[in-house]
Coordinates of C-alpha atoms in Angstrom, one line a residue:
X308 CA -21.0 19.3 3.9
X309 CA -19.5 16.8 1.9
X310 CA -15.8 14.9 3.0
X311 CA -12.5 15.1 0.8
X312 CA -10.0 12.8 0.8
X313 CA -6.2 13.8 0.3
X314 CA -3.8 11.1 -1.4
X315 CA -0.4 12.0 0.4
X316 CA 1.3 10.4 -2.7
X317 CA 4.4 10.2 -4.7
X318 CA 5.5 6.9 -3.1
X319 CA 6.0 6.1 -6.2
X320 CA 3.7 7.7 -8.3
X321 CA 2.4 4.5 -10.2
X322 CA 1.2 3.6 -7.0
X323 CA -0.5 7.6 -6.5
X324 CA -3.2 7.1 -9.6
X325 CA -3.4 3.4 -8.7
X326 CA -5.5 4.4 -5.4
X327 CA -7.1 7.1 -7.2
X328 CA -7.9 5.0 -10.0
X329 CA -9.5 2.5 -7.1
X330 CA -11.5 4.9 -5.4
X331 CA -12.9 6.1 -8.5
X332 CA -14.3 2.5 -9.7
X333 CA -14.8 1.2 -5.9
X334 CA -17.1 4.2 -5.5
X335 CA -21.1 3.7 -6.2
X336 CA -21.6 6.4 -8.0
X337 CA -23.6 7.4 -11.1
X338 CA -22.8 10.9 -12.4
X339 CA -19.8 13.0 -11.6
X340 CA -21.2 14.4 -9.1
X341 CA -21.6 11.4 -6.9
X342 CA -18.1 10.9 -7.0
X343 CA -15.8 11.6 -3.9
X344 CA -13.8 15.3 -3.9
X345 CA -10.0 14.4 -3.8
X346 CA -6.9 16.1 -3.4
X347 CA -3.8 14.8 -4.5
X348 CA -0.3 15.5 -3.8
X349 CA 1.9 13.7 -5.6
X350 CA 5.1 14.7 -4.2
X351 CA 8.3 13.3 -5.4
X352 CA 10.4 15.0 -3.3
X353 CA 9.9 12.6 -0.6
X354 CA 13.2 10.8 0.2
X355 CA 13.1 6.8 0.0
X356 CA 11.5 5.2 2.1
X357 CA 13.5 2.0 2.5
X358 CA 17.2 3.8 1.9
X359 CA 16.1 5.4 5.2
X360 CA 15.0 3.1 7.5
X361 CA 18.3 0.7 6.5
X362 CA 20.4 4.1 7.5
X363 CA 21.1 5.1 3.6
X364 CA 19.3 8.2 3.0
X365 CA 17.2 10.8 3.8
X366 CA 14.7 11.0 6.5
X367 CA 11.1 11.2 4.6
X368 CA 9.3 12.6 7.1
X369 CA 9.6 16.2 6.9
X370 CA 8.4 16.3 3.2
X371 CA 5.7 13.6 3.9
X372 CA 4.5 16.1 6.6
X373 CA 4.4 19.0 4.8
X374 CA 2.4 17.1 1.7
X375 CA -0.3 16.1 4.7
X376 CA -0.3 19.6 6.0
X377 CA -0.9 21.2 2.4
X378 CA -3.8 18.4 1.8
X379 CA -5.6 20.0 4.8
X380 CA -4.9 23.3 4.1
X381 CA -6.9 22.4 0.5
X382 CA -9.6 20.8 2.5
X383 CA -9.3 17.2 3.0
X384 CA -11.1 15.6 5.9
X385 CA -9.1 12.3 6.0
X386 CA -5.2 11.5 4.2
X387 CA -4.2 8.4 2.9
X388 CA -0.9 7.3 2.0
X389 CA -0.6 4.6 -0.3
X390 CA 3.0 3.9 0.4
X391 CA 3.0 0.5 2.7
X392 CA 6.9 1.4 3.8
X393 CA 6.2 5.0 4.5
X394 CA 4.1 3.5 6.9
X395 CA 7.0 2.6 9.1
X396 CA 6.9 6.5 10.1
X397 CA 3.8 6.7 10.9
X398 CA 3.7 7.4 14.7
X399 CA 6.5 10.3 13.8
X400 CA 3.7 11.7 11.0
X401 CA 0.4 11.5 12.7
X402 CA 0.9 14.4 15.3
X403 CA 1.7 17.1 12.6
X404 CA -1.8 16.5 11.2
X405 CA -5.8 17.5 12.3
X406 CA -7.2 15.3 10.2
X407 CA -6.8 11.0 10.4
X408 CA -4.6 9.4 8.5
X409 CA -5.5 6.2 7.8
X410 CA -3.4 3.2 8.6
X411 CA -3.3 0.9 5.8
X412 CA -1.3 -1.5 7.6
X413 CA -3.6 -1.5 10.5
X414 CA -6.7 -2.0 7.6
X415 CA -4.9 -5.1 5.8
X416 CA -4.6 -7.4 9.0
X417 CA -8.0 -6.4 10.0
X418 CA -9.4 -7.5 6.5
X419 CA -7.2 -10.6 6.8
X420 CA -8.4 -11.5 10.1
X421 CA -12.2 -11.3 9.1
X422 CA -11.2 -14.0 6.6
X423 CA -10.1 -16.5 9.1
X424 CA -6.5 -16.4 7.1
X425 CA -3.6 -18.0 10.0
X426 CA -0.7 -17.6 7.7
X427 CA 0.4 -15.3 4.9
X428 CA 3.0 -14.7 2.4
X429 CA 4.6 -11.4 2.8
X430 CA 5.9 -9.3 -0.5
X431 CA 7.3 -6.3 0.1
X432 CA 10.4 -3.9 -0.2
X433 CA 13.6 -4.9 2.1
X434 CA 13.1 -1.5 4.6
X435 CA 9.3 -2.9 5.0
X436 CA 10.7 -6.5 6.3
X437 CA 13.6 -5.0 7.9
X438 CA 11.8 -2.6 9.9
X439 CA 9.6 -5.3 11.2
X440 CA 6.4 -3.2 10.9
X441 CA 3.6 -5.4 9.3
X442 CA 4.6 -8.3 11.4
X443 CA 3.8 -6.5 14.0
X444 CA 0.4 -5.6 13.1
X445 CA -0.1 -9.0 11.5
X446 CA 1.0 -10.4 15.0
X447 CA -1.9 -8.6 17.0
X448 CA -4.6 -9.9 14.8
X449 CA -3.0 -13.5 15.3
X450 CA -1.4 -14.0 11.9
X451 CA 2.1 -15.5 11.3
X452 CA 4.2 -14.0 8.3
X453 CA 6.3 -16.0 5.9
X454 CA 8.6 -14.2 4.0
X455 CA 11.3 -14.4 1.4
X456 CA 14.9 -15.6 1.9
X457 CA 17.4 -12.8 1.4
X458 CA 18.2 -14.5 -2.2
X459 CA 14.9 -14.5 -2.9
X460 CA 13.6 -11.1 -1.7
X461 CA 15.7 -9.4 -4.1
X462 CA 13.8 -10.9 -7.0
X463 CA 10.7 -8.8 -5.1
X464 CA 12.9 -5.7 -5.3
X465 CA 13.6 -6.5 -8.5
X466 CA 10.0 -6.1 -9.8
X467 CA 9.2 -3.8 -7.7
X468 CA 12.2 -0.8 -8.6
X469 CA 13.1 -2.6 -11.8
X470 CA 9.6 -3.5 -12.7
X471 CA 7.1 -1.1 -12.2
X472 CA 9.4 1.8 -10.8
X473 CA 11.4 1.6 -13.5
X474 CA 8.6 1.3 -16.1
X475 CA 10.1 -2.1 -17.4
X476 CA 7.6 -4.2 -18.4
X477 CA 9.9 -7.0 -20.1
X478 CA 11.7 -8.3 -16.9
X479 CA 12.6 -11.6 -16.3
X480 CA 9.9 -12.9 -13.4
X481 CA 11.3 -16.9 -13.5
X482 CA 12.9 -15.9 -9.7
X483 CA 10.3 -13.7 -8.7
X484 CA 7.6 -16.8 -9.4
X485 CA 9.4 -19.0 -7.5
X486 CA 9.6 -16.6 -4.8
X487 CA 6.4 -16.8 -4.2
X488 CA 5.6 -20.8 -4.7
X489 CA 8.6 -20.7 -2.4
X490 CA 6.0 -18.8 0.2
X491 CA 3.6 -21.3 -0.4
X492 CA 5.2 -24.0 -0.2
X493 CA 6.1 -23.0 3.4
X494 CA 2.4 -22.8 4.6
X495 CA 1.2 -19.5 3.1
X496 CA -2.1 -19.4 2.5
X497 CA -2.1 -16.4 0.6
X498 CA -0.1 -13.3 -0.5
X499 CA 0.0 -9.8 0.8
X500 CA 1.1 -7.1 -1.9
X501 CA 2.9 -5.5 0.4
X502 CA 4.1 -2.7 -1.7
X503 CA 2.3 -0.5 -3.5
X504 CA 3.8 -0.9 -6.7
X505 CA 3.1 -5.2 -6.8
X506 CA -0.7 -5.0 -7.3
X507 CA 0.4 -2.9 -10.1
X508 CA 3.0 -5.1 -11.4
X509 CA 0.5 -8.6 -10.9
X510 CA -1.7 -6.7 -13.3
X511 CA 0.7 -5.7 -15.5
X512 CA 2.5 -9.0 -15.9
X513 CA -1.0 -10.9 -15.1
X514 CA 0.7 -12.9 -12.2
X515 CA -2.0 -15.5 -11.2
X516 CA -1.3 -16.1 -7.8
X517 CA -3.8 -15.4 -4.8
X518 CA -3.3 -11.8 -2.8
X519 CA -4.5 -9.6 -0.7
X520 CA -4.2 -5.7 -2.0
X521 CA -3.6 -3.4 0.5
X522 CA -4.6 -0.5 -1.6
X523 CA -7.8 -1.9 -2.3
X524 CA -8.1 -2.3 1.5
X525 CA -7.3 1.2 1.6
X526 CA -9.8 2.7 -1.4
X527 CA -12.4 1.0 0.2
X528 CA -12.1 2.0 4.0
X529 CA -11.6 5.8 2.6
X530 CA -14.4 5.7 0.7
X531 CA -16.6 4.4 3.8
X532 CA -14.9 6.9 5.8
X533 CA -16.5 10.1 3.8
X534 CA -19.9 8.1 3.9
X535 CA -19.9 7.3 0.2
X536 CA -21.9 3.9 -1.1
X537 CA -19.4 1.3 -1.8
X538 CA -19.2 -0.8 -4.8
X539 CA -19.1 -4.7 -4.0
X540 CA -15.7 -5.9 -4.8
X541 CA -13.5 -9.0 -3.6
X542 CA -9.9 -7.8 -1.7
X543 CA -8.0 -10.4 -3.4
X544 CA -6.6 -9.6 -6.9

């Protein structure tokens, strides 16, 4: 019997039909047919992520559950959540579900490790540094995180709520550039989109800078999960 995959998304929804979108053209396949079945749930109702983990709003978790919980009810054999903050929860999440639920936190240090990569340049929303949880992953695979100054990382929040969020595709990225030569120039060796909405937004405003996408990370190890042929492609943007 063939595997489904259920996108537990809304977080935001740019970020929803950009996994989609990279399972579809990361997935050998020549007919419709040989494409993966997905389910999507594109639920908006869940809370913000990083208002609640800095104390200033809504716990997400009960509506992220019950999105997982209606994937497997449709028939989804493994979720994803393409929501790098959300990700924070994910020990409170996993226990409500039958099915795995990826980690694409876990999945990003991993691919970074098999590259040899020491130190990276972290970019991601403030609840995601805050909340410590991708240094800690990054930590047991023996990588060091550099991240932004608090001056600096709200140039990243900028693009990322402002930007792509917001649908604004005329902000000013002067601070957000030299956020991330900032990065380099402390020893980064390259960047990790941590956010779903910045590989979006380095396409979008064709920033030239060398990263690691999580989301691609995350297409490809669902699409090897439900034993589909994977099309070759590079995990840097």
């Amino acid at each position: 019997m063939r595997k489904a995959i259920g996108i537990l998304g809304g977080m935001g929804a740019a970020a929803t039909c950009d996994l989609f979108n990279k399972i579809i053209t990361m997935t050998d396949a020549k007919s419709d047919q040989d494409h993966i079945h997905i389910f999507i749930d594109c639920n908006t109702n869940i809370p913000d992520r990083t208002k609640a983990i800095l104390g200033k709003g809504e716990d997400p978790v009960p509506e992220i559950v019950r999105s997982g919980i209606r994937l497997q009810s449709m028939g989804a054999n493994v979720l994803v959540m393409p929501c790098n903050t959300a990700h924070y929860f994910y020990d409170r999440i996993t226990p409500f579900f039958d099915v795995p639920l990826l980690n694409m936190l876990q999945l990003t240090a991993e691919a970074i490790q098999k590259r040899g990569i020491k130190r990276i340049g972290l970019l991601a929303t403030d609840g995601t540094l805050q909340s410590g949880v991708y240094h800690a992953v990054l930590a047991q695979a023996g990588i060091e995180a550099v991240i932004p100054s608090l001056s600096d990382q709200a140039s990243v929040m900028d693009v990322i709520y402002n930007g792509i969020k917001g649908a604004n595709r005329n902000i000013d990225l002067g601070r957000f550039y030299d956020t991330i030569d900032g990065l380099f120039a402390r020893g980064a060796e390259i960047l990790i989109l941590g956010c779903t909405e910045l590989p979006i937004a380095f396409e979008i405003y064709r920033i030239d800078r060398p990263a690691i996408d999580p989301t691609t990370v995350l297409a490809a190890a669902a699409i090897q999960f439900v034993g589909k042929p994977l099309v070759a492609r590079n995990l840097a943007v």
